[in-house]
Coordinates of C-alpha atoms in Angstrom, one line a residue:
M1 CA -0.1 0.1 0.0
F2 CA 1.2 3.5 -1.0
K3 CA -1.3 6.2 -0.2
V4 CA -0.7 9.9 -1.1
A5 CA -3.0 12.7 0.2
V6 CA -3.0 16.4 -0.8
G7 CA -4.4 19.3 1.0
H8 CA -4.3 22.9 -0.1
G9 CA -5.2 25.8 2.2
I10 CA -6.2 29.2 0.9
D11 CA -7.4 30.9 4.1
P12 CA -5.2 34.1 4.7
D13 CA -4.9 33.0 8.3
S14 CA -2.0 30.6 8.9
L15 CA -3.8 28.3 11.2
G16 CA -6.9 28.5 9.1
A17 CA -4.9 27.5 6.0
I18 CA -3.1 24.5 7.6
A19 CA -6.3 23.2 9.2
E20 CA -8.1 23.3 5.9
A21 CA -5.2 21.4 4.2
I22 CA -5.0 18.8 6.9
E23 CA -8.8 18.3 6.7
Q24 CA -8.6 17.5 3.0
C25 CA -5.7 15.1 3.5
Q26 CA -7.6 13.3 6.3
Q27 CA -10.6 12.7 3.9
T28 CA -8.2 10.7 1.6
L29 CA -6.2 9.0 4.4
A30 CA -9.5 7.7 5.8
G31 CA -8.0 7.0 9.3
D32 CA -4.5 5.9 8.1
I33 CA -1.5 7.8 9.7
P34 CA 1.0 9.4 7.3
Q35 CA 4.8 8.8 7.9
A36 CA 6.0 11.7 5.9
G37 CA 5.1 14.8 4.2
I38 CA 6.1 17.8 2.1
L39 CA 4.7 21.4 2.7
V40 CA 5.2 24.5 0.6
A41 CA 3.9 27.8 1.8
A42 CA 3.7 31.6 0.7
I43 CA 6.3 33.8 2.3
D44 CA 4.0 35.8 4.5
F45 CA 2.4 32.9 6.6
D46 CA 3.4 32.2 10.2
H47 CA 5.5 29.3 9.4
A48 CA 6.5 28.4 12.9
S49 CA 2.7 28.2 14.0
I50 CA 1.8 26.1 11.0
L51 CA 4.7 23.6 11.7
K52 CA 3.6 23.5 15.3
Y53 CA 0.1 22.7 14.3
V54 CA 1.2 19.9 11.9
R55 CA 3.1 18.2 14.8
Q56 CA 0.2 18.3 17.0
V57 CA -1.9 16.6 14.6
Y58 CA 0.7 14.1 13.4
P59 CA 3.5 13.9 16.3
D60 CA 5.7 11.3 14.4
L61 CA 5.3 12.9 11.0
I62 CA 8.7 13.3 9.1
L63 CA 8.2 16.7 7.4
V64 CA 10.2 18.9 5.0
G65 CA 9.3 22.0 3.1
G66 CA 10.0 25.6 2.3
T67 CA 8.7 28.9 1.1
S68 CA 7.3 29.2 -2.4
V69 CA 6.0 32.0 -4.8
G70 CA 2.9 30.2 -6.2
E71 CA 1.4 26.8 -5.3
M72 CA -0.3 24.0 -7.3
S73 CA -2.4 21.0 -6.2
S74 CA -5.1 18.6 -7.3
T75 CA -7.5 20.1 -4.9
M76 CA -7.2 23.9 -5.5
G77 CA -5.4 24.2 -8.9
F78 CA -3.1 27.1 -9.1
Q79 CA -3.0 29.6 -6.2
E80 CA -0.9 32.4 -4.8
D81 CA -0.5 33.2 -1.0
S82 CA -1.5 29.7 -0.1
L83 CA 0.0 26.5 1.3
S84 CA 0.1 23.1 -0.2
L85 CA 0.7 19.8 1.8
M86 CA 1.4 16.2 0.5
L87 CA 1.4 13.4 3.0
F88 CA 2.6 9.8 2.4
C89 CA 1.3 6.5 4.0
S90 CA 2.8 3.2 3.1
D91 CA 3.9 -0.2 4.3
E92 CA 6.0 -0.7 1.2
V93 CA 8.0 2.5 1.3
T94 CA 9.9 4.1 4.3
F95 CA 11.1 7.6 4.6
S96 CA 13.8 9.6 6.4
A97 CA 14.8 13.4 6.5
G98 CA 18.0 15.4 6.8
M99 CA 19.2 18.9 6.7
G100 CA 22.6 20.6 6.2
R101 CA 23.2 24.2 7.5
G102 CA 25.2 27.0 5.9
V103 CA 24.6 25.7 2.4
S104 CA 25.6 29.1 0.9
K105 CA 29.1 29.1 2.6
D106 CA 30.0 25.5 2.0
T107 CA 27.5 23.6 -0.4
A108 CA 29.3 20.4 -0.4
A109 CA 29.4 20.1 3.3
A110 CA 25.8 21.0 3.8
A111 CA 24.6 18.5 1.2
T112 CA 26.8 15.8 2.7
A113 CA 25.3 16.6 6.2
A114 CA 21.8 16.4 4.9
I115 CA 22.2 12.9 3.4
E116 CA 24.2 11.8 6.4
T117 CA 21.5 12.9 8.7
A118 CA 18.7 11.3 6.6
T119 CA 20.6 7.9 6.5
T120 CA 22.3 7.6 10.0
T121 CA 19.4 8.8 12.0
H122 CA 17.0 6.4 10.6
Q123 CA 19.7 3.6 9.9
H124 CA 19.4 3.5 6.1
A125 CA 22.2 2.9 3.6
V126 CA 22.8 5.6 1.0
S127 CA 22.8 3.0 -1.6
D128 CA 19.2 2.1 -0.8
I129 CA 17.7 5.6 -1.5
K130 CA 15.3 5.3 -4.3
L131 CA 14.5 9.1 -4.4
C132 CA 15.9 12.2 -2.9
Y133 CA 13.4 15.1 -2.7
T134 CA 15.2 18.5 -1.8
L135 CA 14.4 21.9 -1.1
C136 CA 17.1 24.5 -0.6
E137 CA 17.9 28.2 0.2
G138 CA 17.1 30.0 -3.0
L139 CA 19.1 33.3 -3.1
A140 CA 22.7 32.7 -2.2
V141 CA 23.3 29.2 -3.6
D142 CA 24.5 28.0 -7.0
G143 CA 21.9 25.4 -7.9
A144 CA 24.2 23.4 -10.2
D145 CA 26.7 23.3 -7.4
L146 CA 24.1 22.0 -5.0
V147 CA 23.1 19.2 -7.4
T148 CA 26.6 18.2 -7.9
S149 CA 27.1 18.1 -4.1
L150 CA 24.0 16.0 -3.6
R151 CA 24.9 13.6 -6.4
H152 CA 28.3 13.2 -4.9
A153 CA 26.8 12.6 -1.4
T154 CA 24.5 10.0 -2.8
G155 CA 26.9 8.2 -5.0
Q156 CA 25.6 9.7 -8.2
R157 CA 22.8 7.1 -9.0
V158 CA 20.1 8.4 -6.8
P159 CA 17.6 10.5 -8.7
I160 CA 17.2 14.0 -7.1
F161 CA 14.2 16.1 -7.5
G162 CA 13.1 19.5 -6.0
G163 CA 13.7 23.2 -6.2
L164 CA 15.0 26.4 -4.6
T165 CA 12.7 28.0 -2.2
G166 CA 11.4 31.6 -2.9
D167 CA 10.0 34.7 -1.4
D168 CA 7.5 36.3 -3.8
Y169 CA 10.1 38.1 -6.0
R170 CA 11.4 40.1 -3.0
F171 CA 14.8 38.5 -3.2
E172 CA 15.4 39.1 0.6
H173 CA 15.2 35.8 2.2
T174 CA 13.7 32.3 1.8
Y175 CA 12.9 29.7 4.5
Q176 CA 13.2 25.9 4.7
F177 CA 11.2 23.6 7.0
F178 CA 12.5 20.7 8.8
G179 CA 10.1 19.0 11.4
T180 CA 9.0 22.1 13.5
D181 CA 12.0 24.2 12.6
V182 CA 11.9 27.1 10.2
L183 CA 15.4 27.6 8.9
E184 CA 17.5 29.8 6.6
D185 CA 20.5 29.0 4.5
T186 CA 19.7 25.3 4.8
V187 CA 19.2 22.4 2.4
V188 CA 16.7 19.9 3.5
V189 CA 16.0 16.4 1.9
L190 CA 13.2 13.7 2.2
T191 CA 14.5 10.3 1.1
F192 CA 12.5 7.4 0.1
F193 CA 13.3 3.7 0.4
G194 CA 11.7 0.4 -0.5
K195 CA 9.6 -0.5 -3.3
L196 CA 9.2 3.1 -4.8
K197 CA 8.9 3.4 -8.5
V198 CA 9.8 6.9 -10.1
S199 CA 9.8 8.6 -13.5
F200 CA 10.6 12.1 -14.7
G201 CA 9.8 14.5 -17.3
V202 CA 11.3 18.0 -18.1
G203 CA 9.8 20.6 -20.5
T204 CA 11.2 24.1 -21.2
G205 CA 9.2 25.5 -24.0
Q206 CA 12.3 27.3 -25.0
K207 CA 13.4 27.0 -28.6
P208 CA 17.2 27.2 -29.4
I209 CA 17.7 29.5 -32.3
G210 CA 20.7 31.1 -34.2
K211 CA 24.3 29.9 -34.2
K212 CA 25.9 27.5 -31.8
A213 CA 28.9 28.6 -29.8
I214 CA 31.1 27.2 -27.1
A215 CA 31.6 28.5 -23.3
T216 CA 35.2 29.1 -23.2
K217 CA 35.8 30.8 -19.8
S218 CA 33.4 30.3 -16.9
I219 CA 33.8 30.8 -13.0
G220 CA 31.0 30.1 -10.7
N221 CA 27.7 31.7 -12.0
T222 CA 29.6 34.2 -14.3
L223 CA 30.2 33.4 -17.9
Y224 CA 33.2 35.5 -19.0
E225 CA 33.7 34.3 -22.6
I226 CA 31.9 32.5 -25.5
D227 CA 34.1 31.5 -28.3
E228 CA 37.0 33.3 -26.6
K229 CA 35.1 36.5 -26.8
P230 CA 33.2 38.4 -24.0
T231 CA 29.9 37.0 -23.4
K232 CA 28.1 40.2 -24.2
R233 CA 29.3 40.1 -27.8
F234 CA 27.4 36.8 -28.2
Y235 CA 24.1 38.7 -27.6
E236 CA 24.8 41.7 -29.7
P237 CA 23.4 40.2 -33.0
Y238 CA 20.2 39.6 -31.3
F239 CA 19.8 42.8 -29.1
G240 CA 22.0 45.3 -30.8
E241 CA 25.5 46.5 -30.2
Q242 CA 25.0 49.7 -28.3
E243 CA 23.5 48.2 -25.1
V244 CA 22.8 44.6 -24.4
R245 CA 20.0 44.2 -21.9
L246 CA 19.1 40.8 -20.3
Y247 CA 16.1 40.4 -18.2
S248 CA 15.4 37.8 -15.6
G249 CA 11.7 36.8 -15.2
T250 CA 10.3 39.8 -16.9
T251 CA 10.6 39.0 -20.8
F252 CA 11.5 36.1 -22.9
S253 CA 15.0 37.6 -23.6
G254 CA 18.4 36.3 -22.7
P255 CA 18.0 32.4 -21.7
L256 CA 20.5 30.0 -23.0
A257 CA 20.3 26.4 -24.0
V258 CA 23.2 24.7 -22.5
Y259 CA 24.5 21.4 -23.9
E260 CA 27.0 19.9 -21.8
P261 CA 29.8 18.2 -23.5
G262 CA 28.6 14.8 -24.9
A263 CA 24.9 15.6 -23.9
H264 CA 21.7 15.3 -26.1
N265 CA 19.5 17.1 -23.9
F266 CA 19.9 20.9 -23.0
Y267 CA 19.0 22.8 -19.8
V268 CA 18.4 26.5 -19.6
R269 CA 20.4 29.1 -18.0
T270 CA 18.8 32.5 -17.4
P271 CA 20.9 35.7 -16.9
T272 CA 20.4 37.5 -13.6
G273 CA 20.4 41.1 -15.1
E274 CA 22.5 43.2 -17.5
S275 CA 26.0 42.3 -18.7
N276 CA 28.9 43.3 -16.2
G277 CA 31.5 46.0 -17.1
D278 CA 33.9 43.5 -18.5
G279 CA 31.5 41.9 -20.9
S280 CA 30.8 38.9 -18.7
V281 CA 27.3 37.9 -17.7
D282 CA 26.0 36.4 -14.5
Y283 CA 23.4 33.5 -14.6
F284 CA 21.0 31.7 -12.2
G285 CA 23.4 28.8 -12.1
S286 CA 26.8 28.0 -13.4
I287 CA 27.6 27.0 -17.0
P288 CA 30.3 24.5 -17.4
E289 CA 33.4 25.4 -19.8
G290 CA 33.2 23.4 -23.1
S291 CA 29.3 23.5 -23.2
T292 CA 27.6 24.4 -26.4
L293 CA 25.3 27.3 -26.2
Q294 CA 22.4 28.7 -28.2
I295 CA 20.2 31.6 -27.5
T296 CA 16.4 30.7 -27.0
D297 CA 13.0 32.0 -27.6
S298 CA 9.6 31.1 -26.3
D299 CA 6.0 32.3 -25.9
C300 CA 3.0 31.5 -23.7
E301 CA 1.8 28.7 -26.0
S302 CA 5.2 26.9 -26.0
L303 CA 5.4 27.2 -22.2
I304 CA 2.1 25.7 -21.5
Q305 CA 2.7 23.0 -24.1
S306 CA 6.2 22.2 -22.4
A307 CA 4.3 21.5 -19.0
Q308 CA 2.2 19.0 -20.8
D309 CA 5.2 17.6 -22.6
A310 CA 7.0 17.1 -19.1
F311 CA 4.0 15.2 -17.8
S312 CA 3.6 13.0 -20.8
K313 CA 7.3 12.2 -20.8
A314 CA 7.1 11.1 -17.1
K315 CA 3.9 9.1 -17.8
F316 CA 5.3 7.3 -20.8
A317 CA 8.5 6.4 -18.8
Y318 CA 6.9 5.3 -15.4
P319 CA 8.0 1.8 -14.9
G320 CA 4.9 0.6 -13.0
T321 CA 1.2 0.4 -13.9
T322 CA -0.4 3.2 -12.1
P323 CA 1.3 5.9 -10.3
S324 CA 0.2 7.2 -7.1
A325 CA 1.0 10.9 -7.2
V326 CA 2.5 13.7 -9.2
I327 CA 5.0 16.2 -7.9
M328 CA 5.7 19.3 -10.0
N329 CA 8.0 22.2 -9.9
S330 CA 7.9 25.2 -12.2
C331 CA 10.0 28.3 -12.4
V332 CA 9.0 32.0 -11.2
S333 CA 10.1 33.2 -14.5
R334 CA 7.6 31.0 -16.3
M335 CA 5.0 32.2 -13.8
K336 CA 5.8 35.9 -14.5
N337 CA 6.0 35.4 -18.4
L338 CA 2.7 33.5 -18.4
G339 CA 0.9 36.3 -16.6
T340 CA -2.9 35.7 -16.4
Q341 CA -2.5 32.4 -18.2
V342 CA -0.3 30.8 -15.5
D343 CA -3.1 28.7 -14.2
Q344 CA -3.2 26.9 -17.6
E345 CA 0.3 25.4 -16.8
H346 CA -1.2 23.2 -14.0
Q347 CA -4.5 22.8 -15.7
V348 CA -3.0 20.8 -18.6
I349 CA -1.5 18.5 -16.1
A350 CA -4.8 18.2 -14.3
D351 CA -6.6 17.4 -17.6
I352 CA -4.2 14.6 -18.5
A353 CA -3.8 13.2 -15.0
G354 CA -7.3 13.0 -14.1
K355 CA -9.2 13.8 -10.8
D356 CA -8.0 10.5 -9.2
L357 CA -4.2 11.1 -9.2
P358 CA -3.1 13.5 -6.5
N359 CA -0.7 16.2 -7.5
M360 CA 1.2 19.0 -5.8
G361 CA 3.9 21.5 -6.7
F362 CA 5.3 25.1 -6.4
Y363 CA 6.9 27.9 -8.2
A364 CA 10.7 27.9 -7.4
Y365 CA 13.8 30.0 -7.9
G366 CA 15.2 27.1 -9.8
E367 CA 14.4 23.4 -10.5
I368 CA 16.1 20.1 -9.9
S369 CA 15.4 17.0 -11.9
P370 CA 16.9 14.3 -14.1
F371 CA 15.8 14.3 -17.8
T372 CA 15.0 10.6 -17.5
R373 CA 15.1 8.0 -14.6
S374 CA 18.3 6.6 -15.9
E375 CA 20.3 9.9 -16.0
G376 CA 21.9 12.1 -13.4
S377 CA 20.0 15.1 -12.1
H378 CA 20.5 18.6 -13.3
F379 CA 19.7 22.1 -12.1
H380 CA 17.3 24.0 -14.4
N381 CA 16.1 27.5 -15.1
E382 CA 12.7 28.5 -16.7
T383 CA 11.7 24.7 -16.6
F384 CA 8.7 22.7 -15.7
T385 CA 9.6 19.4 -14.1
A386 CA 7.3 16.5 -13.3
L387 CA 7.8 13.5 -11.0
L388 CA 5.5 10.4 -10.9
I389 CA 5.9 8.2 -7.9
G390 CA 4.1 4.9 -6.9
T391 CA 4.9 1.1 -6.1

C-alpha cells in the first residue's frame, strides 16, 4: 500500500490554512496515519505556527518543506498566497529526512550533512535511497553546485528532484522547513526507500535559435567568454551592439540552451541581469566550460505545451502500472511570463492526470530533476519538471 493525500489551504490566516489542508488530507487518508510529508507555503504565513500545528496533529510525521512563490495542487489548482501539503502513508516505502546548514558558505558540506542525517538517523544505507526530494535556500546558492554536491553525497545514481525556495520576488530571504524548525541558508532532503517506482519529465518551451557557440571561460555563476570573446558580444546580433539588456523573469530575452559536452538534452540558464562592465554575464546557475550554447526564444503557447510535454514524458517512462502521485516544480520566470495564463500550466497537467491522481507543486527559484530516470539530475532555469511516484 502506498497512499498519497494532498491538501491545499487558501485561508489568509495561517492556522486556518493548515487546518483546511489537513482536513482535506484526512478525507483521503480515511484514518491511516501518514509517515512523511512535504509542505510548501507562501512567504507571509506564520510558518512556525503552521509547523507546530502539523506536529500536534501528527506527532511522528517526518516533514520537510519551504517557502514558495505560487502553489499548485489537485485540490485547488493554481493559487498564490496559499500552502500545499502532500502526505505519504505506506507499508512498502519508508522515509527519512535530513538537513545541512550553511549551504551558501559550503554547499558540499551542507549537502553531505543532509544525506548523512537522513541515513544515519534512521539507519538506512545511502545505496538504498530510491529518491531524494530536496528544497534549498534560493538566493545565495548555485543550484548547479548543489546538485553536484547531492549527487556526490548519494553516490551519483540516486535521482534527485526538488527546487530552490522563494520569497515572492522580494529577493530578501527564503525559508526551509524541517520538522517544526523554520530555517534559513539550509538544504533539506526527504529520502524514500523500499519498493518506490519513479519517472521524470522535463519541459522548457524554450526553442534554441541562431548559431551555436562554446563556453570558453566560466567561473561560478559568471560566464566570461563565449568562443573566446566577451559573453556580451554573443548577444549583440540579437539585441543590438549599443547596449545589451538581459532580463530575468520579466521578458523572454536572454536565456541560453546549455548542452554539456556529450549531452543530447539541453537545460536552460537565465541571466540575472545586465552584462557586467567587463562583458561577462551572471546567470542563475553555473555553465560548464566546453558546453555548447544557443540563444532561446519562447511564448506563452510553448510554455504551456512544455508543461504537458513534461508530464507526458514522465507518464510514458513510468515503470509501474499506475502511479500514486505527481510532484511538480515550475520556475518563477515562467509564472511571470505566463501572466494571467499561469493557471493553464497546472490545468494541462490536471486534464491529463485526471481527478483521481493527487498532485502538488510550487513555483521555485530554480528546478532540480533528471531528464529521465536513468540519467543524473541537473539544475534547471525556466523549466517545468514532473515526477511520478508509486509502487
